[in-house]
XYZ file of C-alpha atoms in Angstrom:
325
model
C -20.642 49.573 209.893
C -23.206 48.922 207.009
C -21.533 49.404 204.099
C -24.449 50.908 201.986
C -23.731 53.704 204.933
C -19.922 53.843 204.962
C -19.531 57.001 203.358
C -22.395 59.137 205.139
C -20.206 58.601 208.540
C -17.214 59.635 209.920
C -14.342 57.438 210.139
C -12.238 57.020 213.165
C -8.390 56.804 212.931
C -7.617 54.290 215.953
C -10.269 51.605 215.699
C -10.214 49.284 213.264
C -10.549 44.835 212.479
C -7.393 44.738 214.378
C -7.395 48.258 216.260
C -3.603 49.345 214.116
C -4.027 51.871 211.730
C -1.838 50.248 208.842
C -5.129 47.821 208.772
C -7.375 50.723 209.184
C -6.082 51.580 206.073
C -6.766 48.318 204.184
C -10.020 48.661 205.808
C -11.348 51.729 204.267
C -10.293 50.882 201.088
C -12.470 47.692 201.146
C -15.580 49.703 201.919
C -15.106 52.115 199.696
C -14.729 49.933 196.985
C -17.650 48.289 197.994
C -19.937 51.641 198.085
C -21.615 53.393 195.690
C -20.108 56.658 194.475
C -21.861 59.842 196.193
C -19.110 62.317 194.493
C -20.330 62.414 190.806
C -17.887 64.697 189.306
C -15.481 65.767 192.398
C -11.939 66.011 190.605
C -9.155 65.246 192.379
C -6.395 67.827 195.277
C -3.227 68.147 194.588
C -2.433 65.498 197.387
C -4.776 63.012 195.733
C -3.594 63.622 192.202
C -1.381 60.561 192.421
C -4.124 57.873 192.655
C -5.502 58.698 189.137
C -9.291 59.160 188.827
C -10.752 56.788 191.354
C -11.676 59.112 193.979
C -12.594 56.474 196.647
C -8.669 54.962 196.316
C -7.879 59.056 197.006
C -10.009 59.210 200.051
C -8.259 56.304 201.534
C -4.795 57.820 200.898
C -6.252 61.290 201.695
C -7.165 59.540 205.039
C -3.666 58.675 206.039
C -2.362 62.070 204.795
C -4.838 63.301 207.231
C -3.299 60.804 210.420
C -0.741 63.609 211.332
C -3.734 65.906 211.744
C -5.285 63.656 214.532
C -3.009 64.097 217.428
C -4.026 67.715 218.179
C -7.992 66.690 218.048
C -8.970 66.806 221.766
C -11.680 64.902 223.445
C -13.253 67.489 226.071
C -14.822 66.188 229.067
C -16.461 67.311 232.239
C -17.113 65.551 235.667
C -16.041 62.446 233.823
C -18.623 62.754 230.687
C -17.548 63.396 227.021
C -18.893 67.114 226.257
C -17.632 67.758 222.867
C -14.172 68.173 220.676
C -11.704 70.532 220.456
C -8.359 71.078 218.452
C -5.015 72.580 219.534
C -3.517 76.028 217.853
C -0.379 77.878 218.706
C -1.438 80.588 220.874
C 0.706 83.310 218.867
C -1.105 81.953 215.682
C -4.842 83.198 216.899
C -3.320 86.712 218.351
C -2.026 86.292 222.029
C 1.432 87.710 221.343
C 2.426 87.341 224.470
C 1.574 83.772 225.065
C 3.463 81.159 224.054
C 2.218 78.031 224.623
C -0.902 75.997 222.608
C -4.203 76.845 223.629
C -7.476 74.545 222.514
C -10.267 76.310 220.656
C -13.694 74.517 220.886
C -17.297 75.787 220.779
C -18.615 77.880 223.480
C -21.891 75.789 224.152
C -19.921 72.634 224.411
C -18.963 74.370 228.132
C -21.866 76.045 228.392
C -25.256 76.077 228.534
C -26.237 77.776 225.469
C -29.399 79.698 227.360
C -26.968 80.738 230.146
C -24.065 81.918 227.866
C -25.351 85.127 225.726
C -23.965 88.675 225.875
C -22.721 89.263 229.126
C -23.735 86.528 231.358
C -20.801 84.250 230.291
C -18.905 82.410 232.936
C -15.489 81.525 232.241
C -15.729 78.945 235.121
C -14.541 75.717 233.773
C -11.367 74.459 236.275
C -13.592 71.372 236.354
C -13.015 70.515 232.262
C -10.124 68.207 231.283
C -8.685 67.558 227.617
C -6.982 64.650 226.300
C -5.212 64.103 222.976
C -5.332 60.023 222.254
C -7.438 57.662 223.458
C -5.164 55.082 223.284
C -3.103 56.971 226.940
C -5.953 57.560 228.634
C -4.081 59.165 231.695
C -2.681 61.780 229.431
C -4.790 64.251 230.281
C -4.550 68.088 230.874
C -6.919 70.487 233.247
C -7.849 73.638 231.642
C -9.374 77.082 231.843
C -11.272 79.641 229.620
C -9.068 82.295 229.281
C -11.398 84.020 226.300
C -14.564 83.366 224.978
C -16.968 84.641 222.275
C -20.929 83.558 223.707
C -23.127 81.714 221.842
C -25.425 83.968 219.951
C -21.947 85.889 218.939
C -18.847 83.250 218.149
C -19.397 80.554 219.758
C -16.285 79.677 220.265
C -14.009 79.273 223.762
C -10.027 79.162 223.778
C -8.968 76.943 226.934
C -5.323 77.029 228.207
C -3.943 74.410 229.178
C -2.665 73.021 232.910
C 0.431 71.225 232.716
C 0.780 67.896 233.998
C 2.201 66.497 237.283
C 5.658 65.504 237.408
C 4.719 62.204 237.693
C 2.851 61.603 233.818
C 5.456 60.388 231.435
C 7.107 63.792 229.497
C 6.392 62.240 225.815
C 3.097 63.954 226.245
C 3.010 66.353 223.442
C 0.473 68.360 221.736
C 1.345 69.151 218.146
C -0.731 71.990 216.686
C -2.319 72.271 213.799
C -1.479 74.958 211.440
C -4.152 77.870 210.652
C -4.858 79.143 207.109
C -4.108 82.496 206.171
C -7.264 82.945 204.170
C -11.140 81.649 204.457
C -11.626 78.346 202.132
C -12.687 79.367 198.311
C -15.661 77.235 197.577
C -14.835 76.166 194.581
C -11.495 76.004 193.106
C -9.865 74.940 189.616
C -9.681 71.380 188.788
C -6.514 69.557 189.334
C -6.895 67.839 185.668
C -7.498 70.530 183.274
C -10.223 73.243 182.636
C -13.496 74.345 185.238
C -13.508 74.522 188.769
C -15.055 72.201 191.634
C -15.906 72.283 194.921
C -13.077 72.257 197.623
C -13.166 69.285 200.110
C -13.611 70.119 204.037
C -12.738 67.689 206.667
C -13.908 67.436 209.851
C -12.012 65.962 212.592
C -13.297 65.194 215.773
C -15.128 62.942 218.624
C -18.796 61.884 216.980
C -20.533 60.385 220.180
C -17.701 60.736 222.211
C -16.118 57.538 220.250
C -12.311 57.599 218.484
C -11.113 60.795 217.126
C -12.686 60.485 213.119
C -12.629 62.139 210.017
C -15.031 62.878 207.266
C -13.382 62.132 204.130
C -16.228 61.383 201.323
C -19.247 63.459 200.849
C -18.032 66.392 201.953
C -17.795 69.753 200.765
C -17.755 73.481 201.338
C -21.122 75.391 200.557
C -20.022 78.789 200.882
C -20.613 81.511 203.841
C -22.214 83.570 205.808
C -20.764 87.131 206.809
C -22.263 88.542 209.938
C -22.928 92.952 209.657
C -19.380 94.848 211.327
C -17.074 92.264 210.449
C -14.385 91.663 207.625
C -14.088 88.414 207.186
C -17.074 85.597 206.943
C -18.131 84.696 209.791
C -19.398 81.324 209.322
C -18.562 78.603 207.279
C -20.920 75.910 205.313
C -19.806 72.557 205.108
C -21.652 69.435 203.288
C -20.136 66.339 205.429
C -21.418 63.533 208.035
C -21.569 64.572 211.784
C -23.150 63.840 215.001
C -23.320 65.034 218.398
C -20.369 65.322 219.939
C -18.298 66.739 217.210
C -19.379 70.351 218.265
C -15.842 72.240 218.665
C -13.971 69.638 216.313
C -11.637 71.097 214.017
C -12.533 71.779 210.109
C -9.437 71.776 207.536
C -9.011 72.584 203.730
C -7.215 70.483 201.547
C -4.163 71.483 202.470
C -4.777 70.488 205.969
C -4.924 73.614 207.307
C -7.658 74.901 210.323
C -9.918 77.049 208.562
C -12.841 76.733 211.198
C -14.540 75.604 214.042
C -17.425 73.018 213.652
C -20.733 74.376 215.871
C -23.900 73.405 214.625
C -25.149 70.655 212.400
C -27.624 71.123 209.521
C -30.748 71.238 211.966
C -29.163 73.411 214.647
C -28.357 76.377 212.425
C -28.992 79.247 214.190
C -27.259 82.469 212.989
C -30.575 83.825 211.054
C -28.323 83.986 207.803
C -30.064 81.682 205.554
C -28.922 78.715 203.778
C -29.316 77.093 200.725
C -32.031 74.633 201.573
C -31.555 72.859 198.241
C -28.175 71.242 199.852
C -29.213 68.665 202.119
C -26.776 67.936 205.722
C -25.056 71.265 205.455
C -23.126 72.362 208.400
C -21.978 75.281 210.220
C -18.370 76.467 211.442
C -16.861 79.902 213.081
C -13.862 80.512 210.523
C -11.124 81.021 212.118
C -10.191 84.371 210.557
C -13.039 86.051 212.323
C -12.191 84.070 215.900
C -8.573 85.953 215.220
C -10.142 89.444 213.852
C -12.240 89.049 217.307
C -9.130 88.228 219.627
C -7.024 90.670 218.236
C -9.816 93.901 219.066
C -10.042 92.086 222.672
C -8.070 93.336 225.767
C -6.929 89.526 225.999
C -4.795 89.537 223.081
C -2.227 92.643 224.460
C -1.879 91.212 228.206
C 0.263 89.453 229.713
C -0.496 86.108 229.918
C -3.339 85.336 232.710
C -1.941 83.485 235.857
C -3.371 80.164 235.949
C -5.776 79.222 239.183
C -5.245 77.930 242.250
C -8.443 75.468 241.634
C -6.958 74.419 237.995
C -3.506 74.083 239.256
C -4.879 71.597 242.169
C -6.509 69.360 239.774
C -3.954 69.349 237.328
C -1.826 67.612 240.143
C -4.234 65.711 242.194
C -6.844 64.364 239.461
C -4.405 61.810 237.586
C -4.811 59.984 241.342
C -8.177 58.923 240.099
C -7.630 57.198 236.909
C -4.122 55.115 238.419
């Protein structure tokens, strides 16, 4: 990677000089001390406090703070093909009281064709889609089904539960999920070292490309929202950071780590008629996650028992493993 560019892309966890992330570490820290600063006045989180006022030093601990966060950032694919990114959530945390499993909540258009998916035409059709949690156990992978979804000119957003395994795929296969915030991100919050307020980091976490899981973790801040007519919280979140195709569904956390959103649409694909700030150059756009739970919890979905899992999904979940040995 160029490092004139380093900061303007995301940076995956796994791959690194020697592929270990110990060196990934030592790796970061070398571009970033080689790159100019973009992040003229950005004080310091409480996590990063530690590492005094060089904020690129932060961002390279801030990184490995952020390795726990990585192992419930799926990879979504279909027919074989990377479609987009997803992250997992306890099912109880987004409203299904009476499931009690994790679930993964991605964007809607990632399944779907977005001109096929409005209103009432939605499918939830999808026994052919497979997650997987790290790249580096390729066969640890999980069928899945829609079992709620909000269409694309609404949400966009789809929660998929999750097939188990055969038998036969080793049991340390575990999905740890990330924890939700109680409240939408505050744009701008009081600085760590004294008096006046700054903008609150965001991190995105997903599959750019289809490539490693990565992380945005310098130019990149939240921008406000947008709050659609009928609901109570904002809707939709704005996000300054790098993306790319293939980070549609990936997971967007505060600085406490928490899920606030889901990443949809990047600074030319906003498409929600609310209008942004056109002065802020690369902002994105994510479903917060409070309105994805406001909308589960007025849905029939959220006070049944939990849906019996397919015939079709159940197959595959035993049979497609075969393919990869």
């Amino acid at each position: 990677m160029d490092r004139s560019a380093f900061i303007h892309e995301p940076i995956p966890v796994w791959t690194g000089p020697d592929g270990e992330f110990p060196t990934r570490i030592d790796w970061i820290n070398a571009m970033l001390a080689a790159s100019p600063s973009q992040q003229d006045a950005v004080e310091s989180s409480p996590l990063e406090a530690s590492h005094g006022s060089n904020h690129r030093a932060r961002s390279a601990e801030f990184f490995a703070v952020l390795h726990g966060s990585f192992a419930g950032i799926a990879r979504i694919t279909k027919g074989g093909s990377h479609i987009g990114s997803g992250c997992a959530v306890r099912a109880a945390d987004l409203g299904f009281s009476r499931l009690d499993e994790d679930v993964v909540l991605t964007a809607c258009h990632v399944l779907f064709d977005p001109k096929k998916s409005r209103g009432s035409r939605l499918s939830k059709r999808a026994e052919l889609i497979r997650v997987s949690f790290d790249e580096r156990y390729p066969r640890q992978s999980c069928a899945c089904e829609v079992i709620w979804a909000s269409p694309v000119d609404v949400l966009d957003v789809c929660v998929l539960r999750l097939i188990p395994p055969p038998i036969y795929i080793p049991r340390h296969f575990e999905i740890p999920a990330l924890p939700i915030a109680h409240d939408d991100p505050e744009e701008f919050v009081p600085n760590d070292s004294g008096g006046g307020r700054r903008r609150q980091r965001s991190f995105l976490l997903s599959h750019p490309f289809g490539g490693p899981a990565s992380a945005t973790i310098e130019d990149n801040h939240f921008h406000g929202s947008a709050v659609r007519s009928g609901t109570t919280f904002p809707t939709f979140l704005r996000y300054k950071c790098p993306t790319a195709p293939g980070s549609s569904g990936g997971a967007v956390l505060n600085e406490h780590l928490q899920l606030v959103g889901i990443h949809r649409a990047g600074a030319a694909t906003l498409h929600d008629g609310v209008t942004v700030d056109k002065t802020v150059a690369g902002v994105n756009e994510g479903v917060s996650i409070q309105s994805i739970r406001e909308a589960i919890a007025e849905s029939p979905a959220a006070k049944t028992e939990a849906p019996r899992k397919s015939f079709l999904a159940r197959l595959m979940s035993t049979f497609e493993p075969l393919r990869t040995r």
